Coordinates of C-alpha atoms and ligand atoms in Angstrom, one line a residue:
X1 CA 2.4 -46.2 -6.1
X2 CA 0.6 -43.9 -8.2
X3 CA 1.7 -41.5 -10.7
X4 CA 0.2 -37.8 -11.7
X5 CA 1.2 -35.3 -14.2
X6 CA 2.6 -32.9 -11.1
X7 CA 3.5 -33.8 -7.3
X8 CA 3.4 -30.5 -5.2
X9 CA 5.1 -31.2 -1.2
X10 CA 3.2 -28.3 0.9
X11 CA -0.3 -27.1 1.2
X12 CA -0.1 -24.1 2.8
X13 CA -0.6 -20.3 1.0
X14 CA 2.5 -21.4 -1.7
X15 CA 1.3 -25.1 -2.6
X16 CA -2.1 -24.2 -1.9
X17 CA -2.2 -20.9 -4.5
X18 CA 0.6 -23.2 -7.5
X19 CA -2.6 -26.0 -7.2
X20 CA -5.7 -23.9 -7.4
X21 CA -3.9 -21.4 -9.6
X22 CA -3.2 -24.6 -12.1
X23 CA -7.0 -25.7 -12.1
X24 CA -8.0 -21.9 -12.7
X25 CA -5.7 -21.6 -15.7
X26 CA -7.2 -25.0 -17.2
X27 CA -4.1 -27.3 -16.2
X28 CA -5.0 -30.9 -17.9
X29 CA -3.1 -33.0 -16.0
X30 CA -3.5 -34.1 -12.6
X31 CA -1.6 -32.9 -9.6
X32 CA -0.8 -34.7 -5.6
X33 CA -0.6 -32.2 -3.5
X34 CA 1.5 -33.4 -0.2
X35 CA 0.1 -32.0 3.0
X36 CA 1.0 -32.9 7.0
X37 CA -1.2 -30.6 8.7
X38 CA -4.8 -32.1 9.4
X39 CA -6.0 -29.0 7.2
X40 CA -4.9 -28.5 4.1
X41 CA -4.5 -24.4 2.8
X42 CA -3.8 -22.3 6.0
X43 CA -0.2 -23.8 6.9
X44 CA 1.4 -22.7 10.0
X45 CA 0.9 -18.6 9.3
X46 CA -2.8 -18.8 9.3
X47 CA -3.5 -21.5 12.2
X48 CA -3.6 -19.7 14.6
X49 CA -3.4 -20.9 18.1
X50 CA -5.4 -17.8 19.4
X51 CA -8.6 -16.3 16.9
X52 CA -7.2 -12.5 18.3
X53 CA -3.9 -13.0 16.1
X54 CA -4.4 -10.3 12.7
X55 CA -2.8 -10.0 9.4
X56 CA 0.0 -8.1 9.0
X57 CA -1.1 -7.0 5.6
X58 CA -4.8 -5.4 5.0
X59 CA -7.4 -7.5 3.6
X60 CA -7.6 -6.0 0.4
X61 CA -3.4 -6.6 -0.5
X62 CA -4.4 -10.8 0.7
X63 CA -6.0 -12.5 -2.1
X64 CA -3.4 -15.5 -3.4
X65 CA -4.1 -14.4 -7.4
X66 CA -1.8 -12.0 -8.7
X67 CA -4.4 -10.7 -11.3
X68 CA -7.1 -10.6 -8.6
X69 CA -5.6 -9.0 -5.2
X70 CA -8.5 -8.8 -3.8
X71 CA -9.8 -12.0 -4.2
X72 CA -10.1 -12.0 0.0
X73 CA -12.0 -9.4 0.7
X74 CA -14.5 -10.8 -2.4
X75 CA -14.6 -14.4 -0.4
X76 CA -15.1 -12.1 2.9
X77 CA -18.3 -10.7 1.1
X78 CA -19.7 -13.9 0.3
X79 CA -19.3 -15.2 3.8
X80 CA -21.2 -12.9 5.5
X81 CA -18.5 -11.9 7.8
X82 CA -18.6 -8.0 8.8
X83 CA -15.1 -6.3 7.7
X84 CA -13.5 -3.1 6.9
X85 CA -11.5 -3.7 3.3
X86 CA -8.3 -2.1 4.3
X87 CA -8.6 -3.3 7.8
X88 CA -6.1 -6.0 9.6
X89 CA -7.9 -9.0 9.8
X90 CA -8.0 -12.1 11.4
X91 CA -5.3 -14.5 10.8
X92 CA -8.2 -17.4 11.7
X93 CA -10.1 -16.0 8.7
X94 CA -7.8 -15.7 6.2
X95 CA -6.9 -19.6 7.2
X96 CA -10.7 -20.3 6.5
X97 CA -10.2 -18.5 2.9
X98 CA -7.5 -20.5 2.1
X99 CA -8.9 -23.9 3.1
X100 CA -12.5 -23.0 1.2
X101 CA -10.6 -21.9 -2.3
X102 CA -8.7 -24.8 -2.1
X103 CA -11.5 -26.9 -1.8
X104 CA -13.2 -25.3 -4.5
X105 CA -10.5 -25.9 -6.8
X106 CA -10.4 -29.6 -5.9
X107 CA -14.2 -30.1 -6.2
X108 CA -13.7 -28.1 -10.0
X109 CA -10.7 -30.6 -11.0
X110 CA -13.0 -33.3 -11.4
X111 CA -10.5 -35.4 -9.6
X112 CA -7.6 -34.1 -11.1
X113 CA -6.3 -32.8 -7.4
X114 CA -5.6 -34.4 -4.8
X115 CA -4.5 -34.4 -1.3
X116 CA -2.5 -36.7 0.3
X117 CA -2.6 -36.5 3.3
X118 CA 0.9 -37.3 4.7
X119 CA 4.4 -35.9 5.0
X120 CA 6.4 -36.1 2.0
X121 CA 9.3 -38.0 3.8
X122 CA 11.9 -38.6 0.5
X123 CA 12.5 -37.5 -2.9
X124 CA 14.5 -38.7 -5.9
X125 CA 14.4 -38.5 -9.2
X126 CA 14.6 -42.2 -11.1
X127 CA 17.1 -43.1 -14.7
X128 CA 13.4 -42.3 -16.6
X129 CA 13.9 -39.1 -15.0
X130 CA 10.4 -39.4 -13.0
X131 CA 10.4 -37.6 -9.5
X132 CA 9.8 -40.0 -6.7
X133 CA 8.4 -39.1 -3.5
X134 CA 7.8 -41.2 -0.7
X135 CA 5.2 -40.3 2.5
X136 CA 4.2 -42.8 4.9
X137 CA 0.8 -43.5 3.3
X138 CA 1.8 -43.2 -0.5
X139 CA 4.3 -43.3 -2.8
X140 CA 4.1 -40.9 -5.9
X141 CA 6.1 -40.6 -9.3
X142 CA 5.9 -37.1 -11.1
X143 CA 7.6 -36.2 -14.0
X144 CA 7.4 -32.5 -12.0
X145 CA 8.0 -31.2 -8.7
X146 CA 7.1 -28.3 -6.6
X147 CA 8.6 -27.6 -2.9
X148 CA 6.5 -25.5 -1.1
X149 CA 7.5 -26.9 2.5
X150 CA 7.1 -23.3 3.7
X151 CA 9.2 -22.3 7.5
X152 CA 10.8 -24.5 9.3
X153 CA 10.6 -24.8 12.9
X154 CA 13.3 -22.4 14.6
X155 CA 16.2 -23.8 16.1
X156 CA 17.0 -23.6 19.7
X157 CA 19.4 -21.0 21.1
X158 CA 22.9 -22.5 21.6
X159 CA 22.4 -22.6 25.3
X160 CA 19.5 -24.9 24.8
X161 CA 20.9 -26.9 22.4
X162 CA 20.2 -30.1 24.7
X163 CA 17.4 -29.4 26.7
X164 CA 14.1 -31.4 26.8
X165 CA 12.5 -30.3 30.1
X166 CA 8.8 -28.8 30.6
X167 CA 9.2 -25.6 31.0
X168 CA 11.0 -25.0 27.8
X169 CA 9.0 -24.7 24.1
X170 CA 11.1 -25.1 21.4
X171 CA 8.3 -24.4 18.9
X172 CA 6.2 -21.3 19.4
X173 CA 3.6 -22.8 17.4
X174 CA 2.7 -25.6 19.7
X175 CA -0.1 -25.6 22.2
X176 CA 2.4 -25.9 24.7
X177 CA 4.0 -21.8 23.8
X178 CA 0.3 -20.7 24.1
X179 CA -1.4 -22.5 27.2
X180 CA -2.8 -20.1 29.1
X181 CA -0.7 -18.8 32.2
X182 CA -1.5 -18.3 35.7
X183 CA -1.6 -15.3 37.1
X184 CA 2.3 -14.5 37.8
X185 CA 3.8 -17.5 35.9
X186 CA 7.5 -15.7 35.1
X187 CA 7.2 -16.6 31.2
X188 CA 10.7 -15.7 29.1
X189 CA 10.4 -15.4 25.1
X190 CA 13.4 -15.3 23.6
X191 CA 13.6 -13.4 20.7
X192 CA 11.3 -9.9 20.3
X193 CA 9.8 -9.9 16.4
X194 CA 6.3 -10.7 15.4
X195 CA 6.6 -14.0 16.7
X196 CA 6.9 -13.0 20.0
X197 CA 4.4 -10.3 19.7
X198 CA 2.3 -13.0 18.7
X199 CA 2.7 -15.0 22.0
X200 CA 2.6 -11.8 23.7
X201 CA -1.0 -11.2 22.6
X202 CA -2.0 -15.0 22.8
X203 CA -0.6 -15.3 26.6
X204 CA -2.7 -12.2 27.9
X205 CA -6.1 -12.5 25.7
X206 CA -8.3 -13.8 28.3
X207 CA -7.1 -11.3 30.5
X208 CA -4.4 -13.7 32.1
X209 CA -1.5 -11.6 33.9
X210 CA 1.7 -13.6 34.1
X211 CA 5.2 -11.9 34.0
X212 CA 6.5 -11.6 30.9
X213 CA 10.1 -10.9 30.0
X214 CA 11.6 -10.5 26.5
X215 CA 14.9 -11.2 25.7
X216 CA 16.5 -10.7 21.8
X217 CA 20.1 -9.7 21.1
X218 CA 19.4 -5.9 20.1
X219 CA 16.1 -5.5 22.1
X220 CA 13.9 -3.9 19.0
X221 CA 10.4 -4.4 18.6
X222 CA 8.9 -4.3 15.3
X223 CA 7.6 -0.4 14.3
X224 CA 4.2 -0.3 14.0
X225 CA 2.0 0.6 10.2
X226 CA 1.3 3.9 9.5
X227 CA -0.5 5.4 6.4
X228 CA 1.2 8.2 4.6
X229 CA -0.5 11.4 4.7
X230 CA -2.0 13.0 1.3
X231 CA 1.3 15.5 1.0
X232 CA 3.9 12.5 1.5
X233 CA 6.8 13.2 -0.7
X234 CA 7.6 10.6 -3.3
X235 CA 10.9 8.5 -2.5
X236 CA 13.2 8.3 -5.2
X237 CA 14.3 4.2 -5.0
X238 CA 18.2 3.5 -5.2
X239 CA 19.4 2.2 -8.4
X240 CA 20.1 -2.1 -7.8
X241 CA 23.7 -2.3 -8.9
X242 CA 24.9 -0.7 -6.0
X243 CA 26.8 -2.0 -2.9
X244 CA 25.0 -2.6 0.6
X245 CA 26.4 0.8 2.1
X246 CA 25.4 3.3 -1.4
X247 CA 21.7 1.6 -0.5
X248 CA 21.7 1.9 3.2
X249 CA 22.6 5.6 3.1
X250 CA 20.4 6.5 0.0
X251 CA 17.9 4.8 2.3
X252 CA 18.6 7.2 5.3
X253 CA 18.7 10.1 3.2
X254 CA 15.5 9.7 1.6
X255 CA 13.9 8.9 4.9
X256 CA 15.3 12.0 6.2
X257 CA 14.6 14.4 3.5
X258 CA 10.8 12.7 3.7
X259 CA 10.6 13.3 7.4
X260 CA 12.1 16.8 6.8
X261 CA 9.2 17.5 4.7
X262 CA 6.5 16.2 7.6
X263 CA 6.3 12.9 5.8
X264 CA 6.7 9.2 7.3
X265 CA 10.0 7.4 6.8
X266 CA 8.4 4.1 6.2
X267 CA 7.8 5.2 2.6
X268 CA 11.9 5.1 1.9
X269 CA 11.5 1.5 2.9
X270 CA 8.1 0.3 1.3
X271 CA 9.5 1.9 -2.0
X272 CA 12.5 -0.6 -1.7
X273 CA 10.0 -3.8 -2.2
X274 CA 9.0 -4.0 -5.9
X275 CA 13.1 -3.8 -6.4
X276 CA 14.3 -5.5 -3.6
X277 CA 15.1 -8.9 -5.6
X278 CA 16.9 -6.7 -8.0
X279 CA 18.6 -4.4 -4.7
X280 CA 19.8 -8.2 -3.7
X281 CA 21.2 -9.7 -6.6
X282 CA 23.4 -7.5 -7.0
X283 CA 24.9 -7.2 -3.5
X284 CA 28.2 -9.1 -3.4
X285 CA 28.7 -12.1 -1.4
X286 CA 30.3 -10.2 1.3
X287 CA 27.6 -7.2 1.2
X288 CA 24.6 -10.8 1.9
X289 CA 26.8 -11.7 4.8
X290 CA 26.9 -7.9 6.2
X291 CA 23.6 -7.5 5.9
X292 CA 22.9 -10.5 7.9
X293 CA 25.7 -9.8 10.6
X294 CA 24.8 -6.1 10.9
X295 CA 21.6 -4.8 9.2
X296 CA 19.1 -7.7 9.6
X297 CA 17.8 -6.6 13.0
X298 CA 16.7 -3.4 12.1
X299 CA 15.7 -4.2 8.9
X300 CA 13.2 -7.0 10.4
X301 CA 11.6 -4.3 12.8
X302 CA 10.8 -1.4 9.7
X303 CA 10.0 -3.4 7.1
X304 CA 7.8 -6.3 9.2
X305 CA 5.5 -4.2 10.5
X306 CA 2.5 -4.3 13.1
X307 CA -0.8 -2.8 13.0
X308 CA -1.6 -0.1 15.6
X309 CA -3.9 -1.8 17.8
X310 CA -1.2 -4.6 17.8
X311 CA 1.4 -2.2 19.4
X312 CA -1.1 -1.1 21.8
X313 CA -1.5 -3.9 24.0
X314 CA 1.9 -4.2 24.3
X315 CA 2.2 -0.8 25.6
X316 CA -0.7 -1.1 27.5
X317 CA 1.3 -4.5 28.8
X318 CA 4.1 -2.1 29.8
X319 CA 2.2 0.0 31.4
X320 CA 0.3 -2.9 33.7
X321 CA 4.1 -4.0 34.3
X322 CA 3.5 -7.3 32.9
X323 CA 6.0 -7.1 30.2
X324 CA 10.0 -5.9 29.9
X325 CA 12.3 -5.6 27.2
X326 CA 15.7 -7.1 27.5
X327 CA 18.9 -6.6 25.0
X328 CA 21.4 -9.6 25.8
X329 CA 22.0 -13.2 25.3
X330 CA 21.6 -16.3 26.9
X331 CA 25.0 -17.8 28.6
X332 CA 23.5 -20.0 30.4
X333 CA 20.5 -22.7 31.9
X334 CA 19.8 -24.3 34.8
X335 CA 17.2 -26.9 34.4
X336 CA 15.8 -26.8 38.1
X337 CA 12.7 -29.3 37.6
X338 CA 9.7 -27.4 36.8
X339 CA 11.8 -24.5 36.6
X340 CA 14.8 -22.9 34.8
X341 CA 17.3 -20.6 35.8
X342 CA 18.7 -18.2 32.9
X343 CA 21.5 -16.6 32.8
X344 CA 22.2 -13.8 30.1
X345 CA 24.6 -11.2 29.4
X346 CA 23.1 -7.5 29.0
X347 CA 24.1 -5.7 25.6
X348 CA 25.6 -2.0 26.4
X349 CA 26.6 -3.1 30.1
X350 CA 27.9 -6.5 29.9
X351 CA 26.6 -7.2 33.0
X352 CA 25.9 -10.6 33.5
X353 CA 21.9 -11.1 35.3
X354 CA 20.2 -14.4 36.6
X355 CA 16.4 -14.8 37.0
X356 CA 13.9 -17.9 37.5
X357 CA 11.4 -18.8 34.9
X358 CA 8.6 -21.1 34.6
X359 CA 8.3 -21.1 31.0
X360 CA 10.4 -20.4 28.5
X361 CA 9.8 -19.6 24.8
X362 CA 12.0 -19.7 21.9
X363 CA 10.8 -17.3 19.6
X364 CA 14.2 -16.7 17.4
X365 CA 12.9 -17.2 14.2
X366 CA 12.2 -19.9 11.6
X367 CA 15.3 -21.9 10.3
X368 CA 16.3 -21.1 6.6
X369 CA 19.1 -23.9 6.0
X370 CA 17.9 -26.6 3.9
X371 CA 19.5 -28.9 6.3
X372 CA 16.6 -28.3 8.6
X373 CA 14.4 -30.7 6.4
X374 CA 15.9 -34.3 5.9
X375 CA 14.1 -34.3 2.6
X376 CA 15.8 -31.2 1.2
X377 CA 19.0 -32.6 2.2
X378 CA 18.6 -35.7 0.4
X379 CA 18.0 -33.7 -2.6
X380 CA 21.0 -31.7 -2.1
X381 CA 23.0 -34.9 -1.8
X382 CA 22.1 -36.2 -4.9
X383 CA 23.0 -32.7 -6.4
X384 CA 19.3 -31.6 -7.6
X385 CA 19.3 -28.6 -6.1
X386 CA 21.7 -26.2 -4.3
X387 CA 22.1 -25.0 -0.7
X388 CA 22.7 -20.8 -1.0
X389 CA 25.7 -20.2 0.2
X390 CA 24.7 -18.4 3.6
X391 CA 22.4 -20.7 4.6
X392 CA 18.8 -19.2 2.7
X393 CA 17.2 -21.7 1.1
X394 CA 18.0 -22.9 -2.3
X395 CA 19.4 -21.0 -5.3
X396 CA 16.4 -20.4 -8.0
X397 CA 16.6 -18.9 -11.4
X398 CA 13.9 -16.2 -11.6
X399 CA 10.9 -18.5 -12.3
X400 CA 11.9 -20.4 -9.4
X401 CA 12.9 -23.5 -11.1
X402 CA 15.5 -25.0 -8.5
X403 CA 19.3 -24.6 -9.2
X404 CA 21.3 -28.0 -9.4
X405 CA 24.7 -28.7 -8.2
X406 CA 26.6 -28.3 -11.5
X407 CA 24.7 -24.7 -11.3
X408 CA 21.9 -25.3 -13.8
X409 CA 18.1 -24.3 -13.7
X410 CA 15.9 -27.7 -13.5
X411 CA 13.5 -27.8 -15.9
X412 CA 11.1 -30.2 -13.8
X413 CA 12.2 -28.9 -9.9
X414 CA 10.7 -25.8 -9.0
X415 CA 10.7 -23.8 -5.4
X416 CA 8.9 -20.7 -3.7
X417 CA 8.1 -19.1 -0.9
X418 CA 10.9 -19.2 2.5
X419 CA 13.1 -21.4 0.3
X420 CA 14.2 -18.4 -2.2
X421 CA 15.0 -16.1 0.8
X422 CA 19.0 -16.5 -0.7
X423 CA 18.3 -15.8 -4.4
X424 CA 15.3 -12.4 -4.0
X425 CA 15.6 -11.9 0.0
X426 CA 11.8 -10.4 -0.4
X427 CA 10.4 -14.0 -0.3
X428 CA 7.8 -13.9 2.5
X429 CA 4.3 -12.1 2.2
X430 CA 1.6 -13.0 0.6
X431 CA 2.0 -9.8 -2.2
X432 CA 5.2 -11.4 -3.0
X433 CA 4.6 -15.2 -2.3
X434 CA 1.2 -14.8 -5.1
X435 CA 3.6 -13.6 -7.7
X436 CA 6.1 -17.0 -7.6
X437 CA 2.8 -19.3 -7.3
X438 CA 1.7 -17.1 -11.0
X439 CA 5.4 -17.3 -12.4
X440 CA 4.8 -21.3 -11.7
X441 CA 1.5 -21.9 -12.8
X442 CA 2.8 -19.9 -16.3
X443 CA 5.4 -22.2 -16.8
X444 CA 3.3 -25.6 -16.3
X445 CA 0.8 -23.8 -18.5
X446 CA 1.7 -21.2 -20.7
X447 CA -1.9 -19.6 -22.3
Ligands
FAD1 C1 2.9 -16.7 12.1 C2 3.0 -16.1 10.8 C3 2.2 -15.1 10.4 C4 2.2 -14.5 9.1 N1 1.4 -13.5 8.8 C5 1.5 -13.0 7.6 C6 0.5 -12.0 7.1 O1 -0.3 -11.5 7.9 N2 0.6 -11.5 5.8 C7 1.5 -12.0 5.0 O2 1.5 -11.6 3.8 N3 2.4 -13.0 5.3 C8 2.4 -13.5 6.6 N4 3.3 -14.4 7.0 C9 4.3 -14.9 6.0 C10 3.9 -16.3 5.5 O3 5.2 -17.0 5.5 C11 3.3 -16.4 4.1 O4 2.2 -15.5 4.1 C12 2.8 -17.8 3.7 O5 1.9 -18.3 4.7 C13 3.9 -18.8 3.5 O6 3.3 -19.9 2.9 P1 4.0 -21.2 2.6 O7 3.1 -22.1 1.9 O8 5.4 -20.9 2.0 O9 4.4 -21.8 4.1 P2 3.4 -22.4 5.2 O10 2.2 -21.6 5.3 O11 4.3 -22.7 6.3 O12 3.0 -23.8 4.5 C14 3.8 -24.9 4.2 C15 3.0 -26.1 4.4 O13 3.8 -27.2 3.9 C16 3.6 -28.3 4.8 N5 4.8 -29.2 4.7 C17 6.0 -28.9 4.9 N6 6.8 -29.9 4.7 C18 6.0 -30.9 4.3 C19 6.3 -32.2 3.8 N7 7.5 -32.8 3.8 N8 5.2 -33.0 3.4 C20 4.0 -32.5 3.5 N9 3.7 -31.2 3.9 C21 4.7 -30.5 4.2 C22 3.4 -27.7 6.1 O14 2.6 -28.6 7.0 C23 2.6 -26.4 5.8 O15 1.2 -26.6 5.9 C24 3.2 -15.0 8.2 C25 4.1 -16.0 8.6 C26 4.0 -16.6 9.9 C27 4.9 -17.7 10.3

């Protein structure tokens, strides 16, 4: 057993930029830094399984300091790799940048951080009050804690609940999702956000042409980035405070009156992000759940956007005839060997259609229930932190120190990234993500 000043579970972008951040703000003590994946810094976002996957975000909004945004594009000079600043880059790269700064900030620590190599499999906190986290290969006692265990793995469709055959990939992140098809293979991906566009683009970049069909409840791909032209009208923000519906149709108006003007809409919803934690807090309980029953979808598609080129091969999939849209759900499977028949019901029609695939994908989304992660539960059992109440994580206080069950901030537990998806809904992107990891490293070590 050994014991450091701070014990940190996650080394992807969140654990990754709370560590490095603490060694470039002079942190004295010394941290453990849990980490599963073989590489520690580019988590799941930025390993990707195919090197033609880009950023959502533009190089120059990517670098994990919140007083240094363009940190990226700074490391991108110094490795001698050709890029445009504002441009979407690749994923792979970004991975690389990661990995490198927090290498850097290990070698500078003089020891003081350290990987371990190994899932973090239990936490507890002991009498003395000491954190206690097991992994297979060590056990460490902190008197803090950080969880930065980033997206979990998506759960499977009802309809799949049970199956364990080969042609169905539970993860989209396995080599499995992305081995490359022959030509025809009848591939389904359920689910149609970035995630699928992902697999979309990773199936079909060595110029395979199987048959892909995409299946999601509403149908709705994600809208694609546009930059606002030089007269773009300003959007006036709603006020937070108000209920769901005042927001949504202040929303729609402002798009309107943009796109009246010969502006883009997409600037009603970008000017939504700096207040969105705000917008959120003070929805009611029932206004969350609406949101999530009736708004999420098309929320998802205009505010996680894709770059044009992105958009283009899928329409120049469409256009080969190697890709179609679906709106409906899955009723039921047939597991026929190497083989599944799926059945699903079409939205608008009701019309219930069969087809044969060889591969299915399940592309629905990370889970955000704490119950995904046995090690979050047990932490919840013991009361030290606090499922949200639809399912999102954990409730935070707005530094992200973790909410305990008799509803008080924990002065040694803090959270970020996926995991405070209930308490600021904005809780995703790097932009965002780089402002918890500061709030953190501020509190650990105030100037
Ligand atoms: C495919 C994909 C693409 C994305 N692209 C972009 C983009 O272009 N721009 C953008 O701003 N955002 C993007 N995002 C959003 C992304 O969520 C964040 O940018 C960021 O990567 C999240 O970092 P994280 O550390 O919270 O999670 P992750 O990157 O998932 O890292 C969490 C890490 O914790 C480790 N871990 C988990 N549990 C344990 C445990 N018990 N013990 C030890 N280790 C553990 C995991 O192995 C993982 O490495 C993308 C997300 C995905 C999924």
């Amino acid at each position: 057993m050994t014991t450091h000043d701070l014990c940190i579970i996650g080394a992807g972008f969140c654990g990754s930029a709370v560590a490095a951040g603490l060694v470039r703000a002079g942190f004295p003590g010394s941290i453990a830094l849990f980490e599963s994946r073989v590489t520690p810094g580019p988590g799941v976002a930025y390993s990707p399984p195919s090197p033609r996957l880009l950023l959502n975000v533009p190089a120059n909004k990517m670098g994990m300091w919140a007083d240094d945004p363009a940190d990226f594009v700074t490391w991108l000079g110094s490795s001698g790799k050709r890029f445009e600043p504002a441009a979407f880059l690749p994923r792979a790269w970004y991975g690389e940048y990661l990995a490198a700064r927090l290498q850097e900030a290990i070698a500078t620590s003089e020891g003081r951080l350290r990987v371990i190599p190994s899932p973090a499999i239990a936490a507890d906190r002991t009498a003395a009050g000491l954190w206690h986290i097991t992994s297979e290969r060590e056990t460490v006692t902190s008197p803090r804690l950080v969880l930065a265990p980033g997206n979990f793995r998506p759960g499977p469709p009802a309809a799949f609940e049970n199956i364990a055959a080969p042609w169905w990939c539970p993860d989209p992140w396995t080599n499995a999702a992305h081995a490359p098809p022959r030509d025809g293979e009848r591939i389904l991906i359920i689910g149609s956000g970035l995630t699928m566009v992902d697999v979309c683009i990773s199936l079909t970049s060595r110029g395979e042409r199987p048959r892909l069909t995409v299946l999601s409840r509403h149908g709705l791909l994600p809208c694609v980035h546009a930059s606002p032209g030089p007269d773009q009208l300003t959007p006036v923000p709603p006020t937070p405070g108000q209920s769901l519906h005042q927001v949504f149709i202040h929303v729609r108006r402002e798009a309107r009156r943009i796109m009246r003007a010969g502006g883009d809409w997409r600037a009603a919803v970008d000017c939504l992000r700096p207040i969105t934690p705000a917008l959120w807090a003070g929805f009611s309980t029932r206004d969350h759940a609406r949101f999530m029953q009736r708004l999420r979808a098309y929320w998802d598609v205009h505010r996680h956007r894709v770059p044009a080129e992105v958009v283009a091969r899928i329409v120049e999939l469409k256009q080969r005839n190697l890709i179609r849209i679906l709106a409906g759900n899955v009723k039921a499977v047939a597991d026929r060997g190497p083989a599944a028949d799926i059945t699903w019901r079409e939205r608008g029609s009701g019309r219930l259609e069969t087809a044969t695939f060889d591969r299915v994908i399940n592309c629905t989304g990370a889970r955000t229930s704490i119950t995904a992660s046995p090690l979050l539960t047990a932490l919840a059992t013991s009361g030290h932190i606090r499922s949200e109440e639809l399912g999102l994580g954990l409730l935070t206080d707005p530094q992200g120190r973790a909410i305990d069950a008799q509803g008080q901030p924990q002065p040694t537990l803090w959270a970020l990234g996926a995991l405070r998806r209930g308490t600021l809904w904005e809780s995703s992107a790097v932009p965002e993500l780089r402002m918890q990891a500061a709030a953190i490293v501020r509190d650990l070590c105030p100037r």
